[in-house]
Amino acid sequence: MIGIQNIKLQYNDRVIFGGVSFLINPGEKIGLVGSNGAGKSTLLKVVTGEVSADFGEISKPKDSRIGYLPQELPLYDGRTVWEEAESALSSIKKIEKQLDYINEQLATREDYESESYLKLIEDLNHLTERFNLEGGYTYHGSLEKILTGLGFKPEDFSRQTTEFSGGWRMRIELAKLLLQPHDLLLLDEPTNHLDIHSIVWLEEFLQQYEGAILMVSHDRTFLDNITTRTVEVVKGKVFDYPVSYSRFVELRAERREQQMQALKNQEKEIKHTEQLIEKFRYKASKASFAQNLIKKLDNMDRIEIDEDDARKIHFRFPPAPRSGKVVLKANHVGKKYGERTIFKNVDLELERHDRVAFVGQNGQGKSTLVKIITEHLQHEGKMDIGHNVDIGYYAQEQAKTLAGSKTLLETIEDAAPEDLRKRARDYLGAFLFSGEDVDKKVSVLSGGEKGRLALCKLLLHPHNLLVMDEPTNHLDMRSKEMLKNALLEFDGTLLVVSHDRHFLQGLTNKIYEFREGKVKPFLGSIDEYLEARKFEDFRQVEQSAAKSPEKEKKKAASQNDYEARKQLEKDLRKAESEVQSLEGEIEKLESQLQQLDEKLHDPKQFKELSQDPDFYANYEAEKEKLDNLMQQWEKAQKKWDKLSREKESID
């Protein structure tokens, strides 16, 4: 059991936590929720010790193992995906190394009766038991399963981590965390860099996780399917609910209604008491009674409504001008970056009032096709935009393109048509920017605030095709719900890229899946698509097993093959490094000898050199050194050629 006890924390005049307390029981799965800026991430850092509280303590068992995934982590270069993920298993690798040493000693020694030999056998038994308990005999399979579940292909395992984007490298960090046994996992937005299929896999993994989990997430479905308890952070306090997120929303609404009713009753009581005080305070016979009433008012605990609870964005998209029946049509559209094909021969058609979702693994081209549709990228094939179509585009990086030097008010006034400029403050107010907020510079806004500002800009002109690339990024749960409601009321055509299942549920009726360079349509909801995809994956496994009776044997040997490949690649890199090092030395020595040869052919310098008794001996020694280096280079080059051929044969 881990206890958060009376935690108080204040930054300048702002109270972050005003005495927060709750317990985390073994195996419990808790969602930590609240509006952006409420202090959720800070509370996780207090539990880890990264942030020190002003008062209170975190009590935990001495040997408790706590794993923490922040939203951002330092990333390290110089390893393959497999090696980086495997680095999390330092304890297992250390035991493995000790076992190798002991086995080598036992195999070579013959003093079977000696005390040291018997001690080795004792150590072997002890370490073997530890190795087994820590998963030493299964970690290769676990590592492969976790990396695959998070979206990596087997051929990615041997690639350098530097070949991947920051989002993919955060997946490796998540894999490292999941590989280790923890009593408590602290997860801060674990789905941030995941696609929809990886989210589903992680969800199933965490459902079976034996340790406790305390996590921050804005993915409602993810929270509902994992957590059984919700802790809400509001204005420096926490409210604890023994239910998952959706039920919590209902209970919170009931709590707020009860607060409002209690406040109403209290205000009525206060008013009545004040009337009695006013009536009796100047009558000598009732002065004591009036004084008691005054004390009662002074000592009364005033009911406070959680105002943060009530703040939410509210807006509607302008009515959509009528477009032609066919909104857009793609014919054999393709896109390449150099030699890399993102997708090819894409055919799709959107009709008026269609509501379409693009889904698929990150890096498969969803945002690329969106940029082609919105005429931000050149492409192969034909892309026709329909009659009278006006596109409103919310780019994934839209928030980054806002001018940081402008104020919020200037941003909206500059983007608004003439007749709407006078209503700029009203538009900003709908997105929770009011009072002095509108004079803030865009550069000081958080990611969520920039996202809201970008959405606000989108309302300034009527569009009949909304193209939205990850619009819920950085939005809290309440803002997402408001955006979804506004899109449900939108009477134009919608194309949205999103990994948020709850957001897509009921919002779209057609799916385009991006997978392995192809774009395939699916008629139905996101839930129907995921169910169909799960069935398809199951059928593929069945068919694959039926076609190849030897597959299980191959699977059993696959890890050995991978280890051999890994060792070969290591040897190849070492050989290549040796060749390059020798070539550098040879080049340097050849340059020095060339300079000496030039001096020998210069009569003036020759006379000077000939007076040095050691010159010719040194000159010959340098030439001999060059011959030796050339021989070493030939040997290293042959070794590199041999290893290269071996790798080619494996590939």
PDB file of C-alpha atoms in Angstrom, residues 289-488:
ATOM      1  CA  PHE A 289     -29.927  36.163  20.970  1.00  0.00           C
ATOM      2  CA  ALA A 290     -28.710  38.441  18.153  1.00  0.00           C
ATOM      3  CA  GLN A 291     -25.074  38.007  19.251  1.00  0.00           C
ATOM      4  CA  ASN A 292     -25.473  34.203  19.134  1.00  0.00           C
ATOM      5  CA  LEU A 293     -26.828  34.473  15.594  1.00  0.00           C
ATOM      6  CA  ILE A 294     -23.865  36.637  14.567  1.00  0.00           C
ATOM      7  CA  LYS A 295     -21.450  34.034  16.000  1.00  0.00           C
ATOM      8  CA  LYS A 296     -23.346  31.310  14.178  1.00  0.00           C
ATOM      9  CA  LEU A 297     -22.861  33.155  10.865  1.00  0.00           C
ATOM     10  CA  ASP A 298     -19.183  33.800  11.558  1.00  0.00           C
ATOM     11  CA  ASN A 299     -18.536  30.122  12.330  1.00  0.00           C
ATOM     12  CA  MET A 300     -20.561  28.757   9.438  1.00  0.00           C
ATOM     13  CA  ASP A 301     -18.539  26.727   6.863  1.00  0.00           C
ATOM     14  CA  ARG A 302     -19.439  28.370   3.583  1.00  0.00           C
ATOM     15  CA  ILE A 303     -20.179  25.919   0.772  1.00  0.00           C
ATOM     16  CA  GLU A 304     -17.931  26.351  -2.251  1.00  0.00           C
ATOM     17  CA  ILE A 305     -18.837  25.226  -5.732  1.00  0.00           C
ATOM     18  CA  ASP A 306     -16.006  23.736  -7.780  1.00  0.00           C
ATOM     19  CA  GLU A 307     -15.955  26.519 -10.366  1.00  0.00           C
ATOM     20  CA  ASP A 308     -13.293  24.717 -12.435  1.00  0.00           C
ATOM     21  CA  ASP A 309     -15.906  22.027 -12.871  1.00  0.00           C
ATOM     22  CA  ALA A 310     -18.278  24.407 -14.611  1.00  0.00           C
ATOM     23  CA  ARG A 311     -15.886  26.003 -17.093  1.00  0.00           C
ATOM     24  CA  LYS A 312     -16.168  24.492 -20.542  1.00  0.00           C
ATOM     25  CA  ILE A 313     -15.843  25.664 -24.103  1.00  0.00           C
ATOM     26  CA  HIS A 314     -19.082  26.163 -26.004  1.00  0.00           C
ATOM     27  CA  PHE A 315     -19.401  26.818 -29.722  1.00  0.00           C
ATOM     28  CA  ARG A 316     -21.080  25.803 -32.979  1.00  0.00           C
ATOM     29  CA  PHE A 317     -19.653  25.747 -36.463  1.00  0.00           C
ATOM     30  CA  PRO A 318     -21.267  28.230 -38.878  1.00  0.00           C
ATOM     31  CA  PRO A 319     -23.912  26.749 -41.234  1.00  0.00           C
ATOM     32  CA  ALA A 320     -22.200  25.014 -44.156  1.00  0.00           C
ATOM     33  CA  PRO A 321     -22.776  26.501 -47.635  1.00  0.00           C
ATOM     34  CA  ARG A 322     -24.195  23.870 -49.991  1.00  0.00           C
ATOM     35  CA  SER A 323     -21.523  22.024 -52.002  1.00  0.00           C
ATOM     36  CA  GLY A 324     -21.796  19.737 -55.010  1.00  0.00           C
ATOM     37  CA  LYS A 325     -22.769  16.099 -54.431  1.00  0.00           C
ATOM     38  CA  VAL A 326     -19.183  14.867 -54.918  1.00  0.00           C
ATOM     39  CA  VAL A 327     -17.005  16.750 -52.438  1.00  0.00           C
ATOM     40  CA  LEU A 328     -13.684  15.234 -53.482  1.00  0.00           C
ATOM     41  CA  LYS A 329     -12.456  12.385 -55.660  1.00  0.00           C
ATOM     42  CA  ALA A 330      -8.998  10.775 -55.649  1.00  0.00           C
ATOM     43  CA  ASN A 331      -7.845   8.653 -58.577  1.00  0.00           C
ATOM     44  CA  HIS A 332      -4.587   6.640 -58.329  1.00  0.00           C
ATOM     45  CA  VAL A 333      -3.123   9.141 -55.876  1.00  0.00           C
ATOM     46  CA  GLY A 334       0.346   8.313 -54.570  1.00  0.00           C
ATOM     47  CA  LYS A 335       3.148   9.918 -52.616  1.00  0.00           C
ATOM     48  CA  LYS A 336       6.864   9.206 -52.366  1.00  0.00           C
ATOM     49  CA  TYR A 337       9.657  10.791 -50.374  1.00  0.00           C
ATOM     50  CA  GLY A 338      12.803   9.919 -52.305  1.00  0.00           C
ATOM     51  CA  GLU A 339      12.844   6.139 -52.664  1.00  0.00           C
ATOM     52  CA  ARG A 340      10.271   5.605 -49.912  1.00  0.00           C
ATOM     53  CA  THR A 341       6.684   5.040 -51.044  1.00  0.00           C
ATOM     54  CA  ILE A 342       4.144   6.238 -48.470  1.00  0.00           C
ATOM     55  CA  PHE A 343       1.138   4.966 -50.441  1.00  0.00           C
ATOM     56  CA  LYS A 344       0.150   4.455 -54.070  1.00  0.00           C
ATOM     57  CA  ASN A 345      -2.945   4.014 -56.251  1.00  0.00           C
ATOM     58  CA  VAL A 346      -5.303   5.487 -53.658  1.00  0.00           C
ATOM     59  CA  ASP A 347      -8.890   5.809 -54.895  1.00  0.00           C
ATOM     60  CA  LEU A 348     -11.504   7.418 -52.692  1.00  0.00           C
ATOM     61  CA  GLU A 349     -14.615   9.526 -53.030  1.00  0.00           C
ATOM     62  CA  LEU A 350     -16.359  11.716 -50.482  1.00  0.00           C
ATOM     63  CA  GLU A 351     -19.950  12.795 -51.017  1.00  0.00           C
ATOM     64  CA  ARG A 352     -21.832  15.652 -49.409  1.00  0.00           C
ATOM     65  CA  HIS A 353     -22.580  14.928 -45.703  1.00  0.00           C
ATOM     66  CA  ASP A 354     -20.142  11.991 -45.514  1.00  0.00           C
ATOM     67  CA  ARG A 355     -18.444  11.625 -42.130  1.00  0.00           C
ATOM     68  CA  VAL A 356     -15.128   9.858 -42.618  1.00  0.00           C
ATOM     69  CA  ALA A 357     -12.303   8.796 -40.281  1.00  0.00           C
ATOM     70  CA  PHE A 358      -8.727   8.056 -41.347  1.00  0.00           C
ATOM     71  CA  VAL A 359      -7.168   5.436 -39.055  1.00  0.00           C
ATOM     72  CA  GLY A 360      -4.010   3.333 -39.052  1.00  0.00           C
ATOM     73  CA  GLN A 361      -0.523   3.072 -37.652  1.00  0.00           C
ATOM     74  CA  ASN A 362       1.568   6.233 -37.336  1.00  0.00           C
ATOM     75  CA  GLY A 363       3.764   6.826 -40.369  1.00  0.00           C
ATOM     76  CA  GLN A 364       1.361   5.174 -42.826  1.00  0.00           C
ATOM     77  CA  GLY A 365       0.387   8.441 -44.530  1.00  0.00           C
ATOM     78  CA  LYS A 366      -2.836   9.696 -42.937  1.00  0.00           C
ATOM     79  CA  SER A 367      -1.564  13.247 -42.446  1.00  0.00           C
ATOM     80  CA  THR A 368       0.166  13.085 -45.838  1.00  0.00           C
ATOM     81  CA  LEU A 369      -3.118  12.368 -47.646  1.00  0.00           C
ATOM     82  CA  VAL A 370      -4.819  15.106 -45.621  1.00  0.00           C
ATOM     83  CA  LYS A 371      -2.150  17.566 -46.826  1.00  0.00           C
ATOM     84  CA  ILE A 372      -2.715  16.415 -50.411  1.00  0.00           C
ATOM     85  CA  ILE A 373      -6.480  16.928 -50.064  1.00  0.00           C
ATOM     86  CA  THR A 374      -5.938  20.426 -48.629  1.00  0.00           C
ATOM     87  CA  GLU A 375      -3.466  21.225 -51.441  1.00  0.00           C
ATOM     88  CA  HIS A 376      -0.418  21.488 -49.195  1.00  0.00           C
ATOM     89  CA  LEU A 377       1.564  18.714 -50.953  1.00  0.00           C
ATOM     90  CA  GLN A 378       2.426  17.705 -54.519  1.00  0.00           C
ATOM     91  CA  HIS A 379       1.476  14.133 -55.430  1.00  0.00           C
ATOM     92  CA  GLU A 380       1.074  11.477 -58.110  1.00  0.00           C
ATOM     93  CA  GLY A 381      -2.354  10.794 -59.621  1.00  0.00           C
ATOM     94  CA  LYS A 382      -5.408  13.016 -59.659  1.00  0.00           C
ATOM     95  CA  MET A 383      -7.202  14.771 -56.798  1.00  0.00           C
ATOM     96  CA  ASP A 384     -10.391  16.651 -57.734  1.00  0.00           C
ATOM     97  CA  ILE A 385     -12.150  18.971 -55.283  1.00  0.00           C
ATOM     98  CA  GLY A 386     -15.898  19.232 -55.942  1.00  0.00           C
ATOM     99  CA  HIS A 387     -18.070  22.188 -56.951  1.00  0.00           C
ATOM    100  CA  ASN A 388     -18.363  25.016 -54.409  1.00  0.00           C
ATOM    101  CA  VAL A 389     -16.320  23.122 -51.796  1.00  0.00           C
ATOM    102  CA  ASP A 390     -14.796  25.342 -49.103  1.00  0.00           C
ATOM    103  CA  ILE A 391     -12.259  23.500 -46.928  1.00  0.00           C
ATOM    104  CA  GLY A 392     -11.669  24.310 -43.274  1.00  0.00           C
ATOM    105  CA  TYR A 393      -8.395  22.674 -42.261  1.00  0.00           C
ATOM    106  CA  TYR A 394      -7.166  21.965 -38.735  1.00  0.00           C
ATOM    107  CA  ALA A 395      -3.599  20.694 -39.138  1.00  0.00           C
ATOM    108  CA  GLN A 396      -1.909  18.500 -36.563  1.00  0.00           C
ATOM    109  CA  GLU A 397       0.796  21.156 -36.223  1.00  0.00           C
ATOM    110  CA  GLN A 398      -1.670  24.055 -36.580  1.00  0.00           C
ATOM    111  CA  ALA A 399      -1.034  25.271 -33.044  1.00  0.00           C
ATOM    112  CA  LYS A 400       2.678  25.577 -33.870  1.00  0.00           C
ATOM    113  CA  THR A 401       1.958  27.818 -36.866  1.00  0.00           C
ATOM    114  CA  LEU A 402       0.253  30.494 -34.767  1.00  0.00           C
ATOM    115  CA  ALA A 403       2.263  33.724 -34.609  1.00  0.00           C
ATOM    116  CA  GLY A 404       3.854  33.765 -31.151  1.00  0.00           C
ATOM    117  CA  SER A 405       4.406  37.536 -31.183  1.00  0.00           C
ATOM    118  CA  LYS A 406       0.681  38.332 -31.527  1.00  0.00           C
ATOM    119  CA  THR A 407      -1.822  38.536 -28.711  1.00  0.00           C
ATOM    120  CA  LEU A 408      -4.865  36.262 -28.725  1.00  0.00           C
ATOM    121  CA  LEU A 409      -7.097  39.197 -29.624  1.00  0.00           C
ATOM    122  CA  GLU A 410      -4.825  40.235 -32.517  1.00  0.00           C
ATOM    123  CA  THR A 411      -4.769  36.631 -33.782  1.00  0.00           C
ATOM    124  CA  ILE A 412      -8.561  36.462 -34.050  1.00  0.00           C
ATOM    125  CA  GLU A 413      -9.052  40.054 -35.285  1.00  0.00           C
ATOM    126  CA  ASP A 414      -6.481  39.547 -38.061  1.00  0.00           C
ATOM    127  CA  ALA A 415      -8.089  36.265 -39.172  1.00  0.00           C
ATOM    128  CA  ALA A 416     -11.724  37.426 -38.950  1.00  0.00           C
ATOM    129  CA  PRO A 417     -13.674  38.967 -41.835  1.00  0.00           C
ATOM    130  CA  GLU A 418     -14.550  42.644 -41.416  1.00  0.00           C
ATOM    131  CA  ASP A 419     -18.068  42.084 -40.033  1.00  0.00           C
ATOM    132  CA  LEU A 420     -16.872  39.681 -37.301  1.00  0.00           C
ATOM    133  CA  ARG A 421     -13.884  41.611 -35.941  1.00  0.00           C
ATOM    134  CA  LYS A 422     -15.971  43.457 -33.370  1.00  0.00           C
ATOM    135  CA  ARG A 423     -17.070  40.058 -31.994  1.00  0.00           C
ATOM    136  CA  ALA A 424     -13.492  38.760 -31.552  1.00  0.00           C
ATOM    137  CA  ARG A 425     -13.764  38.868 -27.731  1.00  0.00           C
ATOM    138  CA  ASP A 426     -17.016  36.863 -27.865  1.00  0.00           C
ATOM    139  CA  TYR A 427     -15.358  34.173 -29.972  1.00  0.00           C
ATOM    140  CA  LEU A 428     -12.402  34.000 -27.586  1.00  0.00           C
ATOM    141  CA  GLY A 429     -14.761  33.844 -24.613  1.00  0.00           C
ATOM    142  CA  ALA A 430     -16.429  30.754 -26.079  1.00  0.00           C
ATOM    143  CA  PHE A 431     -13.033  29.055 -25.831  1.00  0.00           C
ATOM    144  CA  LEU A 432     -12.424  30.150 -22.215  1.00  0.00           C
ATOM    145  CA  PHE A 433     -10.258  33.173 -23.060  1.00  0.00           C
ATOM    146  CA  SER A 434     -11.649  36.200 -21.233  1.00  0.00           C
ATOM    147  CA  GLY A 435     -10.591  39.365 -19.428  1.00  0.00           C
ATOM    148  CA  GLU A 436      -6.824  39.867 -19.441  1.00  0.00           C
ATOM    149  CA  ASP A 437      -6.309  36.492 -21.192  1.00  0.00           C
ATOM    150  CA  VAL A 438      -7.025  38.048 -24.586  1.00  0.00           C
ATOM    151  CA  ASP A 439      -3.985  40.324 -24.255  1.00  0.00           C
ATOM    152  CA  LYS A 440      -1.576  37.445 -23.617  1.00  0.00           C
ATOM    153  CA  LYS A 441       1.039  36.658 -26.247  1.00  0.00           C
ATOM    154  CA  VAL A 442       0.421  33.386 -28.105  1.00  0.00           C
ATOM    155  CA  SER A 443       3.979  32.309 -27.244  1.00  0.00           C
ATOM    156  CA  VAL A 444       3.118  31.902 -23.532  1.00  0.00           C
ATOM    157  CA  LEU A 445       0.121  29.607 -24.122  1.00  0.00           C
ATOM    158  CA  SER A 446       0.150  25.902 -23.279  1.00  0.00           C
ATOM    159  CA  GLY A 447      -0.381  23.259 -25.967  1.00  0.00           C
ATOM    160  CA  GLY A 448      -4.043  22.913 -25.021  1.00  0.00           C
ATOM    161  CA  GLU A 449      -4.620  26.685 -25.120  1.00  0.00           C
ATOM    162  CA  LYS A 450      -3.001  26.931 -28.570  1.00  0.00           C
ATOM    163  CA  GLY A 451      -5.239  24.104 -29.756  1.00  0.00           C
ATOM    164  CA  ARG A 452      -8.333  25.973 -28.533  1.00  0.00           C
ATOM    165  CA  LEU A 453      -7.154  29.175 -30.232  1.00  0.00           C
ATOM    166  CA  ALA A 454      -6.648  27.307 -33.527  1.00  0.00           C
ATOM    167  CA  LEU A 455     -10.187  25.894 -33.255  1.00  0.00           C
ATOM    168  CA  CYS A 456     -11.490  29.385 -32.575  1.00  0.00           C
ATOM    169  CA  LYS A 457      -9.898  30.613 -35.838  1.00  0.00           C
ATOM    170  CA  LEU A 458     -11.666  27.802 -37.700  1.00  0.00           C
ATOM    171  CA  LEU A 459     -15.086  29.236 -36.710  1.00  0.00           C
ATOM    172  CA  LEU A 460     -14.466  32.606 -38.338  1.00  0.00           C
ATOM    173  CA  HIS A 461     -15.421  31.446 -41.845  1.00  0.00           C
ATOM    174  CA  PRO A 462     -18.228  29.112 -42.999  1.00  0.00           C
ATOM    175  CA  HIS A 463     -16.848  25.859 -44.498  1.00  0.00           C
ATOM    176  CA  ASN A 464     -18.652  22.871 -45.971  1.00  0.00           C
ATOM    177  CA  LEU A 465     -15.748  20.403 -45.691  1.00  0.00           C
ATOM    178  CA  LEU A 466     -13.948  20.203 -42.363  1.00  0.00           C
ATOM    179  CA  VAL A 467     -10.617  18.368 -42.509  1.00  0.00           C
ATOM    180  CA  MET A 468      -9.307  17.829 -38.994  1.00  0.00           C
ATOM    181  CA  ASP A 469      -5.973  16.128 -38.265  1.00  0.00           C
ATOM    182  CA  GLU A 470      -5.796  14.992 -34.616  1.00  0.00           C
ATOM    183  CA  PRO A 471      -8.002  17.846 -33.339  1.00  0.00           C
ATOM    184  CA  THR A 472      -8.234  16.408 -29.814  1.00  0.00           C
ATOM    185  CA  ASN A 473      -4.488  16.545 -29.142  1.00  0.00           C
ATOM    186  CA  HIS A 474      -3.886  18.656 -25.994  1.00  0.00           C
ATOM    187  CA  LEU A 475      -7.632  19.030 -25.297  1.00  0.00           C
ATOM    188  CA  ASP A 476      -8.933  17.910 -21.928  1.00  0.00           C
ATOM    189  CA  MET A 477     -11.876  15.518 -21.668  1.00  0.00           C
ATOM    190  CA  ARG A 478     -14.506  18.242 -21.324  1.00  0.00           C
ATOM    191  CA  SER A 479     -13.211  20.240 -24.309  1.00  0.00           C
ATOM    192  CA  LYS A 480     -13.129  17.081 -26.443  1.00  0.00           C
ATOM    193  CA  GLU A 481     -16.771  16.449 -25.619  1.00  0.00           C
ATOM    194  CA  MET A 482     -17.728  19.990 -26.647  1.00  0.00           C
ATOM    195  CA  LEU A 483     -15.816  19.641 -29.931  1.00  0.00           C
ATOM    196  CA  LYS A 484     -17.515  16.321 -30.652  1.00  0.00           C
ATOM    197  CA  ASN A 485     -20.962  17.824 -29.996  1.00  0.00           C
ATOM    198  CA  ALA A 486     -20.182  20.762 -32.316  1.00  0.00           C
ATOM    199  CA  LEU A 487     -19.058  18.359 -35.068  1.00  0.00           C
ATOM    200  CA  LEU A 488     -22.198  16.243 -34.617  1.00  0.00           C
TER     201      LEU A 488
END
